[in-house]
CSV table of C-alpha atoms and ligand atoms in Angstrom, one decimal:
chain,number,residue,atom,x,y,z
V,158,UNK,CA,0.0,0.0,0.0
V,159,UNK,CA,1.3,3.5,-0.7
V,160,UNK,CA,2.4,5.8,2.0
V,161,UNK,CA,-0.5,8.3,1.6
V,162,UNK,CA,-3.0,5.5,1.8
V,163,UNK,CA,-1.3,4.1,4.8
V,164,UNK,CA,-1.3,7.5,6.6
V,165,UNK,CA,-4.9,8.2,5.9
V,166,UNK,CA,-5.8,4.6,7.0
V,167,UNK,CA,-4.1,5.4,10.3
V,168,UNK,CA,-5.8,8.7,10.7
V,169,UNK,CA,-9.2,7.1,10.2
V,170,UNK,CA,-8.4,4.3,12.7
V,171,UNK,CA,-7.3,6.9,15.3
V,172,UNK,CA,-10.6,8.8,14.8
V,173,UNK,CA,-12.5,5.6,15.2
V,174,UNK,CA,-10.5,4.9,18.4
V,175,UNK,CA,-11.4,8.3,19.8
V,176,UNK,CA,-15.1,7.8,18.9
V,177,UNK,CA,-15.3,4.4,20.6
V,178,UNK,CA,-13.3,5.2,23.7
V,179,UNK,CA,-16.4,6.2,25.7
V,180,UNK,CA,-17.7,2.6,25.5
V,181,UNK,CA,-15.1,1.6,28.1
V,182,UNK,CA,-17.3,3.4,30.7
V,183,UNK,CA,-20.7,2.1,29.5
V,184,UNK,CA,-23.0,0.5,32.0
V,185,UNK,CA,-23.2,-3.3,31.4
V,186,UNK,CA,-26.7,-3.1,29.9
V,187,UNK,CA,-25.6,-0.7,27.3
V,188,UNK,CA,-22.7,-2.9,26.3
V,189,UNK,CA,-25.0,-5.9,26.1
V,190,UNK,CA,-27.3,-3.9,23.7
V,191,UNK,CA,-24.3,-2.9,21.6
V,192,UNK,CA,-23.0,-6.5,21.4
V,193,UNK,CA,-26.5,-7.8,20.5
V,194,UNK,CA,-27.0,-5.4,17.7
V,195,UNK,CA,-23.4,-5.8,16.3
V,196,UNK,CA,-23.8,-9.6,16.5
V,197,UNK,CA,-27.2,-9.5,14.6
V,198,UNK,CA,-25.6,-7.3,11.9
V,199,UNK,CA,-22.6,-9.7,11.7
V,200,UNK,CA,-24.7,-12.8,11.4
V,201,UNK,CA,-27.1,-11.3,8.9
V,202,UNK,CA,-24.2,-10.1,6.7
V,203,UNK,CA,-22.1,-13.2,6.9
V,204,UNK,CA,-25.0,-15.5,6.4
V,205,UNK,CA,-25.8,-13.9,3.1
V,206,UNK,CA,-22.2,-14.0,1.8
V,207,UNK,CA,-20.5,-17.2,3.1
V,208,UNK,CA,-21.7,-20.7,2.2
V,209,UNK,CA,-20.1,-22.3,5.3
V,210,UNK,CA,-21.6,-19.8,7.7
V,211,UNK,CA,-25.0,-19.8,6.1
V,212,UNK,CA,-25.4,-23.5,6.7
V,213,UNK,CA,-24.2,-23.2,10.3
V,214,UNK,CA,-26.3,-20.2,11.2
V,215,UNK,CA,-29.6,-21.1,9.4
V,216,UNK,CA,-32.6,-21.2,11.7
V,217,UNK,CA,-30.7,-19.5,14.5
V,218,UNK,CA,-31.8,-15.9,13.7
V,219,UNK,CA,-35.0,-14.7,15.3
V,220,UNK,CA,-37.9,-13.3,13.2
V,221,UNK,CA,-36.9,-9.8,14.3
V,222,UNK,CA,-33.3,-10.5,13.2
V,223,UNK,CA,-32.0,-11.0,16.8
V,224,UNK,CA,-29.4,-13.6,17.6
V,225,UNK,CA,-28.5,-15.2,20.9
V,226,UNK,CA,-24.7,-15.8,20.9
V,227,UNK,CA,-25.0,-18.8,23.2
V,228,UNK,CA,-27.3,-20.5,20.7
V,229,UNK,CA,-24.7,-20.4,17.9
V,230,UNK,CA,-22.5,-23.4,17.1
V,231,UNK,CA,-18.9,-23.2,18.4
V,232,UNK,CA,-16.1,-23.3,15.8
V,233,UNK,CA,-12.8,-25.2,16.1
V,234,UNK,CA,-9.7,-24.0,14.3
V,235,UNK,CA,-9.5,-27.4,12.5
V,236,UNK,CA,-13.1,-27.1,11.2
V,237,UNK,CA,-12.5,-23.6,9.9
V,238,UNK,CA,-9.2,-24.5,8.2
V,239,UNK,CA,-10.9,-27.5,6.5
V,240,UNK,CA,-13.7,-25.3,5.2
V,241,UNK,CA,-11.6,-22.2,4.5
V,242,UNK,CA,-12.8,-21.6,0.9
V,243,UNK,CA,-16.5,-21.8,1.8
V,244,UNK,CA,-16.0,-19.7,4.9
V,245,UNK,CA,-14.8,-16.6,3.1
V,246,UNK,CA,-17.3,-13.8,2.5
V,247,UNK,CA,-15.6,-12.7,-0.7
V,248,UNK,CA,-15.7,-15.5,-3.4
V,249,UNK,CA,-12.6,-14.1,-5.0
V,250,UNK,CA,-10.6,-15.4,-2.0
V,251,UNK,CA,-11.7,-19.0,-2.7
V,252,UNK,CA,-9.1,-21.3,-4.2
V,253,UNK,CA,-6.2,-18.8,-3.7
V,254,UNK,CA,-3.1,-20.2,-2.1
V,255,UNK,CA,-3.1,-17.7,0.8
V,256,UNK,CA,-0.1,-19.3,2.5
V,257,UNK,CA,2.0,-18.0,-0.3
V,258,UNK,CA,0.9,-14.4,0.5
V,259,UNK,CA,1.8,-14.5,4.2
V,260,UNK,CA,4.9,-12.4,3.7
V,261,UNK,CA,3.4,-10.0,1.2
V,262,UNK,CA,3.6,-6.3,1.9
V,263,UNK,CA,1.1,-5.7,-0.9
V,264,UNK,CA,-2.5,-6.5,0.0
V,265,UNK,CA,-4.0,-9.6,-1.7
V,266,UNK,CA,-6.5,-8.4,-4.4
V,267,UNK,CA,-5.6,-4.9,-3.3
V,268,UNK,CA,-7.7,-5.4,-0.2
V,269,UNK,CA,-6.7,-8.2,2.2
V,270,UNK,CA,-4.1,-8.8,4.8
V,271,UNK,CA,-3.3,-12.4,5.4
V,272,UNK,CA,-1.5,-13.5,8.6
V,273,UNK,CA,-0.9,-16.8,10.5
V,274,UNK,CA,-0.6,-17.8,14.1
V,275,UNK,CA,1.0,-21.0,15.1
V,276,UNK,CA,-0.4,-21.0,18.6
V,277,UNK,CA,1.6,-22.9,21.2
V,278,UNK,CA,0.8,-26.2,19.6
V,279,UNK,CA,-0.7,-27.7,16.5
V,280,UNK,CA,-1.1,-26.5,13.0
V,281,UNK,CA,-1.0,-22.8,12.0
V,282,UNK,CA,-4.2,-20.9,11.6
V,283,UNK,CA,-4.9,-18.3,8.9
V,284,UNK,CA,-6.5,-15.0,9.5
V,285,UNK,CA,-7.7,-12.6,6.8
V,286,UNK,CA,-8.7,-9.0,7.3
V,287,UNK,CA,-10.0,-6.5,4.7
V,288,UNK,CA,-9.0,-2.9,4.8
V,289,UNK,CA,-12.2,-2.0,6.6
V,290,UNK,CA,-11.7,-4.9,9.1
V,291,UNK,CA,-8.1,-3.9,9.7
V,292,UNK,CA,-9.1,-0.3,10.5
V,293,UNK,CA,-11.1,-1.7,13.4
V,294,UNK,CA,-8.1,-3.8,14.5
V,295,UNK,CA,-5.9,-0.6,14.4
V,296,UNK,CA,-8.6,1.3,16.3
V,297,UNK,CA,-8.5,-1.3,19.1
V,298,UNK,CA,-4.8,-1.1,19.0
V,299,UNK,CA,-4.8,2.7,19.5
V,300,UNK,CA,-7.2,2.4,22.4
V,301,UNK,CA,-5.0,-0.2,24.0
V,302,UNK,CA,-1.9,1.9,23.4
V,303,UNK,CA,-3.8,4.8,25.0
V,304,UNK,CA,-4.4,2.9,28.2
V,305,UNK,CA,-0.9,1.3,28.2
V,306,UNK,CA,0.6,4.8,27.9
V,307,UNK,CA,2.3,4.5,24.5
V,308,UNK,CA,0.1,6.8,22.3
V,309,UNK,CA,1.9,8.9,19.8
V,310,UNK,CA,3.1,12.2,21.1
V,311,UNK,CA,5.7,14.9,20.5
V,312,UNK,CA,8.6,14.6,20.8
V,313,UNK,CA,8.2,11.2,19.3
V,314,UNK,CA,8.8,8.3,21.6
V,315,UNK,CA,11.5,5.8,21.1
V,316,UNK,CA,9.8,2.4,21.2
V,317,UNK,CA,11.7,-0.9,21.2
V,318,UNK,CA,9.5,-3.8,20.1
V,319,UNK,CA,11.2,-7.1,20.8
V,320,UNK,CA,8.8,-9.5,19.1
V,321,UNK,CA,8.0,-12.5,17.0
V,322,UNK,CA,10.6,-13.1,14.3
V,323,UNK,CA,7.9,-14.2,11.9
V,324,UNK,CA,6.9,-11.7,9.3
V,325,UNK,CA,3.6,-13.5,8.9
V,326,UNK,CA,2.5,-12.8,12.5
V,327,UNK,CA,-0.3,-10.4,13.4
V,328,UNK,CA,1.9,-8.3,15.7
V,329,UNK,CA,4.4,-7.9,12.9
V,330,UNK,CA,1.7,-6.9,10.4
V,331,UNK,CA,0.4,-4.4,12.9
V,332,UNK,CA,3.9,-3.0,13.6
V,333,UNK,CA,4.4,-2.6,9.9
V,334,UNK,CA,1.1,-0.9,9.2
V,335,UNK,CA,1.6,1.8,11.9
V,336,UNK,CA,5.2,2.4,11.0
V,337,UNK,CA,4.8,5.8,9.4
V,338,UNK,CA,6.9,7.8,11.7
V,339,UNK,CA,4.5,8.2,14.6
V,340,UNK,CA,7.2,6.7,16.8
V,341,UNK,CA,10.8,5.9,16.4
V,342,UNK,CA,10.7,2.2,16.5
V,343,UNK,CA,13.5,-0.3,17.0
V,344,UNK,CA,12.4,-3.7,16.0
V,345,UNK,CA,14.3,-6.6,17.5
V,346,UNK,CA,13.6,-10.3,17.4
V,347,UNK,CA,13.2,-12.4,20.5
V,348,UNK,CA,15.4,-15.0,18.7
V,349,UNK,CA,18.4,-12.6,18.5
V,350,UNK,CA,21.2,-13.4,20.8
V,351,UNK,CA,20.8,-11.7,24.2
V,352,UNK,CA,24.1,-9.7,24.1
V,353,UNK,CA,23.0,-8.3,20.7
V,354,UNK,CA,19.6,-7.2,22.1
V,355,UNK,CA,21.4,-5.6,25.1
V,356,UNK,CA,23.8,-3.7,22.9
V,357,UNK,CA,21.0,-2.4,20.6
V,358,UNK,CA,18.9,-1.3,23.6
V,359,UNK,CA,21.9,0.5,25.2
V,360,UNK,CA,22.5,2.5,22.1
V,361,UNK,CA,18.8,3.2,21.3
V,362,UNK,CA,17.7,4.1,24.9
V,363,UNK,CA,14.0,3.4,24.5
V,364,UNK,CA,11.2,5.3,26.3
V,365,UNK,CA,9.0,2.3,26.0
V,366,UNK,CA,9.6,-1.4,25.5
V,367,UNK,CA,7.3,-4.2,24.5
V,368,UNK,CA,8.7,-7.7,24.9
V,369,UNK,CA,7.7,-11.3,25.8
V,370,UNK,CA,7.8,-11.9,29.6
V,371,UNK,CA,10.5,-14.6,29.3
V,372,UNK,CA,12.8,-12.1,27.5
V,373,UNK,CA,11.8,-9.3,29.9
V,374,UNK,CA,13.0,-11.5,32.8
V,375,UNK,CA,16.3,-11.9,31.1
V,376,UNK,CA,16.6,-8.2,30.4
V,377,UNK,CA,15.8,-7.5,34.1
V,378,UNK,CA,18.8,-9.6,35.1
V,379,UNK,CA,21.0,-7.8,32.5
V,380,UNK,CA,19.9,-4.4,33.9
V,381,UNK,CA,20.5,-5.5,37.5
V,382,UNK,CA,24.0,-6.8,36.5
V,383,UNK,CA,24.8,-3.4,34.9
V,384,UNK,CA,25.3,-4.8,31.4
V,385,UNK,CA,22.0,-3.2,30.3
V,386,UNK,CA,21.7,0.5,31.1
V,387,UNK,CA,18.3,1.8,30.1
V,388,UNK,CA,15.5,3.8,31.7
V,389,UNK,CA,12.2,3.1,30.0
V,390,UNK,CA,9.1,4.9,31.3
V,391,UNK,CA,6.8,2.2,30.1
V,392,UNK,CA,7.4,-1.6,29.9
V,393,UNK,CA,4.8,-3.9,28.5
V,394,UNK,CA,4.8,-7.6,28.0
V,395,UNK,CA,2.6,-9.8,25.8
V,396,UNK,CA,2.2,-13.2,24.2
V,397,UNK,CA,3.3,-15.5,27.1
V,398,UNK,CA,2.5,-16.5,30.6
V,399,UNK,CA,3.8,-13.8,33.0
V,400,UNK,CA,4.2,-15.0,36.5
V,401,UNK,CA,4.1,-12.8,39.5
V,402,UNK,CA,7.7,-13.6,40.0
V,403,UNK,CA,8.6,-12.2,36.6
V,404,UNK,CA,6.5,-9.1,37.3
V,405,UNK,CA,8.4,-8.5,40.5
V,406,UNK,CA,11.7,-9.0,38.8
V,407,UNK,CA,10.9,-6.5,36.1
V,408,UNK,CA,9.8,-3.9,38.7
V,409,UNK,CA,12.9,-4.4,40.8
V,410,UNK,CA,15.2,-4.0,37.8
V,411,UNK,CA,13.5,-1.0,36.1
V,412,UNK,CA,11.5,0.6,38.8
V,413,UNK,CA,8.3,0.5,36.7
V,414,UNK,CA,5.4,-1.8,37.0
V,415,UNK,CA,4.9,-3.5,33.6
V,416,UNK,CA,1.7,-3.4,31.7
V,417,UNK,CA,0.2,-6.7,30.5
V,418,UNK,CA,-1.0,-6.7,26.9
V,419,UNK,CA,-3.2,-9.3,25.4
V,420,UNK,CA,-3.6,-9.1,21.7
V,421,UNK,CA,-4.8,-12.0,19.5
V,422,UNK,CA,-4.9,-12.6,15.8
V,423,UNK,CA,-8.5,-13.5,16.3
V,424,UNK,CA,-9.2,-9.9,17.3
V,425,UNK,CA,-9.7,-10.0,21.1
V,426,UNK,CA,-7.5,-7.3,22.7
V,427,UNK,CA,-7.0,-6.1,26.2
V,428,UNK,CA,-4.6,-4.3,28.4
V,429,UNK,CA,-4.4,-3.5,32.1
V,430,UNK,CA,-4.8,0.1,33.3
V,431,UNK,CA,-2.5,2.0,35.7
V,432,UNK,CA,-4.2,0.2,38.6
V,433,UNK,CA,-3.1,-3.2,37.3
V,434,UNK,CA,-6.2,-5.0,38.4
V,435,UNK,CA,-6.5,-7.3,35.4
V,436,UNK,CA,-6.5,-6.9,31.7
V,437,UNK,CA,-9.4,-4.8,30.4
V,438,UNK,CA,-11.0,-6.6,27.4
V,439,UNK,CA,-12.4,-4.5,24.6
V,440,UNK,CA,-15.6,-6.5,24.5
V,441,UNK,CA,-17.2,-3.9,22.3
V,442,UNK,CA,-15.2,-5.3,19.4
V,443,UNK,CA,-15.1,-8.9,20.3
V,444,UNK,CA,-17.3,-11.1,22.5
V,445,UNK,CA,-15.4,-13.4,24.8
V,446,UNK,CA,-17.2,-16.3,26.5
V,447,UNK,CA,-15.3,-18.1,29.2
V,448,UNK,CA,-16.4,-21.8,29.2
V,449,UNK,CA,-15.4,-25.1,30.9
V,450,UNK,CA,-14.2,-28.2,29.2
V,451,UNK,CA,-17.8,-29.1,28.2
V,452,UNK,CA,-18.5,-25.7,26.8
V,453,UNK,CA,-20.6,-24.5,29.7
V,454,UNK,CA,-20.2,-20.9,30.8
V,455,UNK,CA,-18.1,-20.5,34.0
V,456,UNK,CA,-19.1,-18.0,36.7
V,457,UNK,CA,-17.2,-14.7,36.8
V,458,UNK,CA,-13.9,-15.0,38.7
V,459,UNK,CA,-13.6,-18.7,38.0
V,460,UNK,CA,-11.0,-20.2,35.6
V,461,UNK,CA,-12.4,-21.7,32.4
V,462,UNK,CA,-11.0,-24.3,30.1
V,463,UNK,CA,-11.1,-22.1,26.9
V,464,UNK,CA,-12.5,-18.9,25.4
V,465,UNK,CA,-15.1,-18.7,22.7
V,466,UNK,CA,-14.3,-15.5,20.7
V,467,UNK,CA,-16.7,-13.7,18.4
V,468,UNK,CA,-15.0,-11.1,16.4
V,469,UNK,CA,-17.7,-8.4,15.7
V,470,UNK,CA,-15.7,-6.6,12.9
V,471,UNK,CA,-14.2,-9.2,10.7
V,472,UNK,CA,-16.4,-9.5,7.7
V,473,UNK,CA,-13.9,-11.4,5.5
V,474,UNK,CA,-13.1,-14.7,7.4
V,475,UNK,CA,-15.6,-14.5,10.2
V,476,UNK,CA,-14.8,-15.9,13.6
V,477,UNK,CA,-18.0,-16.7,15.4
V,478,UNK,CA,-17.6,-18.6,18.8
V,479,UNK,CA,-14.1,-19.5,17.7
V,480,UNK,CA,-12.4,-21.8,20.2
V,481,UNK,CA,-9.1,-20.5,21.8
V,482,UNK,CA,-7.4,-22.6,24.4
V,483,UNK,CA,-6.5,-19.9,26.8
V,484,UNK,CA,-7.1,-20.6,30.5
V,485,UNK,CA,-8.3,-17.4,32.1
V,486,UNK,CA,-10.8,-16.0,34.5
V,487,UNK,CA,-12.9,-13.0,33.8
V,488,UNK,CA,-14.1,-10.5,36.4
V,489,UNK,CA,-16.7,-7.9,36.1
V,490,UNK,CA,-17.5,-4.8,38.0
V,491,UNK,CA,-16.1,-1.3,37.8
V,492,UNK,CA,-12.3,-0.9,38.0
V,493,UNK,CA,-10.8,1.9,40.2
V,494,UNK,CA,-10.0,3.7,36.9
V,495,UNK,CA,-13.8,3.9,36.2
V,496,UNK,CA,-13.8,1.5,33.3
V,497,UNK,CA,-16.6,-1.1,33.2
V,498,UNK,CA,-14.8,-3.4,30.7
V,499,UNK,CA,-14.5,-6.9,32.0
V,500,UNK,CA,-11.0,-7.8,33.4
V,501,UNK,CA,-9.2,-10.9,32.4
V,502,UNK,CA,-7.1,-12.4,35.1
V,503,UNK,CA,-4.5,-15.1,35.4
V,504,UNK,CA,-3.7,-15.8,31.8
V,505,UNK,CA,-2.1,-19.0,33.1
V,506,UNK,CA,-1.1,-20.4,29.8
V,507,UNK,CA,-2.8,-23.0,27.7
V,508,UNK,CA,-4.8,-25.9,28.9
V,509,UNK,CA,-2.4,-28.1,27.0
V,510,UNK,CA,0.3,-27.0,29.5
V,511,UNK,CA,-1.5,-28.5,32.5
V,512,UNK,CA,0.4,-31.6,33.8
V,513,UNK,CA,-1.5,-34.7,34.8
V,514,UNK,CA,0.4,-36.6,37.5
V,515,UNK,CA,-0.4,-39.6,39.7
V,516,UNK,CA,-2.2,-38.7,42.9
V,517,UNK,CA,-1.5,-40.1,46.4
V,518,UNK,CA,-5.2,-40.8,46.6
V,519,UNK,CA,-5.2,-42.8,43.4
V,520,UNK,CA,-6.1,-41.4,40.0
V,521,UNK,CA,-4.5,-38.3,38.6
V,522,UNK,CA,-4.0,-34.7,39.9
V,523,UNK,CA,-3.9,-31.8,37.5
V,524,UNK,CA,-1.0,-29.5,38.1
V,525,UNK,CA,-1.0,-26.1,36.6
V,526,UNK,CA,2.4,-24.9,35.3
V,527,UNK,CA,2.1,-21.8,37.4
V,528,UNK,CA,3.2,-23.9,40.4
V,529,UNK,CA,6.6,-24.1,38.8
V,530,UNK,CA,6.9,-20.4,38.7
V,531,UNK,CA,8.6,-20.6,42.1
V,532,UNK,CA,11.7,-21.8,40.2
V,533,UNK,CA,11.9,-18.4,38.5
V,534,UNK,CA,12.0,-16.7,41.9
V,535,UNK,CA,15.1,-18.7,43.0
V,536,UNK,CA,18.5,-17.0,42.8
V,537,UNK,CA,20.7,-18.1,40.0
V,538,UNK,CA,17.9,-19.2,37.6
V,539,UNK,CA,17.6,-17.4,34.3
V,540,UNK,CA,15.1,-19.6,32.5
V,541,UNK,CA,13.6,-23.0,32.8
V,542,UNK,CA,11.5,-25.4,30.9
V,543,UNK,CA,9.4,-28.4,32.1
V,544,UNK,CA,9.6,-31.7,30.2
V,545,UNK,CA,7.0,-34.2,31.2
V,546,UNK,CA,8.2,-37.7,30.4
V,547,UNK,CA,6.2,-40.9,31.1
V,548,UNK,CA,8.1,-41.7,34.3
V,549,UNK,CA,9.7,-38.4,35.4
V,550,UNK,CA,9.7,-34.6,35.1
V,551,UNK,CA,12.8,-33.1,33.7
V,552,UNK,CA,13.5,-29.5,34.5
V,553,UNK,CA,15.9,-27.8,32.0
V,554,UNK,CA,17.6,-25.0,33.8
V,555,UNK,CA,19.6,-22.1,32.4
V,556,UNK,CA,21.7,-20.8,35.2
V,557,UNK,CA,22.5,-17.1,35.6
V,558,UNK,CA,24.2,-14.8,38.0
V,559,UNK,CA,24.2,-16.0,41.6
V,560,UNK,CA,24.0,-19.7,40.7
V,561,UNK,CA,25.9,-22.1,43.0
V,562,UNK,CA,26.9,-25.7,42.8
V,563,UNK,CA,23.8,-26.4,44.9
V,564,UNK,CA,21.3,-24.6,42.7
V,565,UNK,CA,19.9,-27.6,40.7
V,566,UNK,CA,19.6,-29.6,43.9
V,567,UNK,CA,17.6,-26.8,45.5
V,568,UNK,CA,15.4,-26.6,42.4
V,569,UNK,CA,14.7,-30.4,42.6
V,570,UNK,CA,14.0,-30.2,46.3
V,571,UNK,CA,11.7,-27.2,46.1
V,572,UNK,CA,9.6,-28.5,43.2
V,573,UNK,CA,9.3,-32.0,44.8
V,574,UNK,CA,8.0,-30.3,48.0
V,575,UNK,CA,5.5,-28.2,46.0
V,576,UNK,CA,4.2,-31.2,44.1
V,577,UNK,CA,3.9,-33.3,47.3
V,578,UNK,CA,1.9,-30.5,48.8
V,579,UNK,CA,-0.5,-30.7,45.8
V,580,UNK,CA,-1.0,-34.4,46.4
V,581,UNK,CA,1.3,-35.8,43.7
V,582,UNK,CA,2.5,-39.3,44.6
V,583,UNK,CA,6.3,-39.8,44.7
V,584,UNK,CA,7.2,-37.0,42.3
V,585,UNK,CA,10.2,-38.0,40.2
V,586,UNK,CA,12.0,-34.7,39.4
V,587,UNK,CA,15.3,-34.4,37.6
V,588,UNK,CA,17.0,-31.1,37.0
V,589,UNK,CA,19.7,-30.6,34.3
V,590,UNK,CA,21.5,-27.4,33.4
V,591,UNK,CA,21.6,-26.5,29.7
V,592,UNK,CA,23.5,-23.8,27.8
V,593,UNK,CA,20.3,-22.4,26.2
V,594,UNK,CA,16.6,-23.2,25.9
V,595,UNK,CA,15.4,-23.5,22.4
V,596,UNK,CA,12.5,-21.4,21.4
V,597,UNK,CA,9.6,-22.2,19.1
V,598,UNK,CA,9.6,-21.1,15.4
V,599,UNK,CA,7.5,-18.1,16.6
V,600,UNK,CA,10.3,-17.2,19.1
V,601,UNK,CA,8.4,-18.1,22.2
V,602,UNK,CA,9.7,-20.0,25.1
V,603,UNK,CA,7.5,-23.1,25.5
V,604,UNK,CA,7.1,-23.7,29.2
V,605,UNK,CA,5.9,-27.3,29.1
V,606,UNK,CA,7.0,-30.0,26.7
V,607,UNK,CA,5.2,-33.3,26.9
V,608,UNK,CA,7.0,-36.3,25.6
V,609,UNK,CA,4.9,-39.3,24.8
V,610,UNK,CA,6.2,-42.8,25.4
V,611,UNK,CA,7.1,-43.1,21.7
V,612,UNK,CA,9.2,-39.9,21.5
V,613,UNK,CA,10.8,-40.2,24.9
V,614,UNK,CA,14.5,-40.9,24.8
V,615,UNK,CA,14.2,-42.6,28.2
V,616,UNK,CA,12.1,-45.4,26.7
J,225,LIG,ZN1,-8.8,-0.1,35.2
């Protein structure tokens, strides 16, 4: 897209962001009304243009055009990918090899952005947004940046974005489409070697940094050790589990409390405000239902098994009750900042990461990986990874400053005690030190790796 088109697109998105900001303070009833009318409009529009959605949604629209979200069928990623051609609202997208357009800077058919997300497991999923859809995505981004304290201003801020190396990712597409000189942006990849990132940050001296939590924890250690010497006013993390220990470590190193950003390729966005009481979800753009393993709604404040997302603005490849395997709880009620947006709490990683271990009482006990976060708080630990094998749990440990000859033994003992306190029978824990922990192709640190009996080298 040409520069003038890009700038005018941004101006329109910023205007949209300003116009929709008041929704953050709406009473609950007003928000429900807004969602109901946006959903009815989405379903009506999509049902007339997409074969796949027409057959799924038929008979579910009331005579007056009203739609009850909980009455609509849920949609798995796999089902959507298998029916991709029929799911598009624009017939011209059918039959195109969109994977070959993932790295394009030009829009497909002059209109569409194509991106992919690998998720933490499984096959990649494609997302397609038209120019109009993308304007809404940008508007949400500008609202989120406003709350997180990184809105454009003069003099221009220096922002360091240490993100996914993949050019096909949503965050990268977003960074590219706003890169018209509003900020001075230094783009680094989480897969770059740490000393290289440290050197680049020292010379750039960012006002704001956005980074994955696992990398933020490493940078905190670098700052404390004196190798990194920066003074950002704003730090935000996104994309991975951020444990309370990591939050504390960042705050100790930089003297600022980090914001927690939640941005998905599906279109659900959120950010915590200056009160840090949970991530405010922009539910005026995307309905989020928190459900249990059987798909039943969970009460506010309780953790669910997954989220069902309904993107109210994507009219290209609609996502209606789309299943996302994030384990979260959602709280309602007015925040001290005055916003009524629901607050997402405890983004405790994916359900796939929960370990199932033998219980002292017989049967299995489910152990959430957040119990292992106590490792991160121990001195001398830089990073760790949990490998579940059929007959043991292996902890891969990357040692850092302050490690002693006894560190791995302490880790083993501490984790064994924690698991015993949770009712795990005879936990078999082994800790080994490693020179580096490999990241996923998307550059993320995978906290839990499960080895099946077939793949386990110990078998
Ligand atoms: Zn708030």
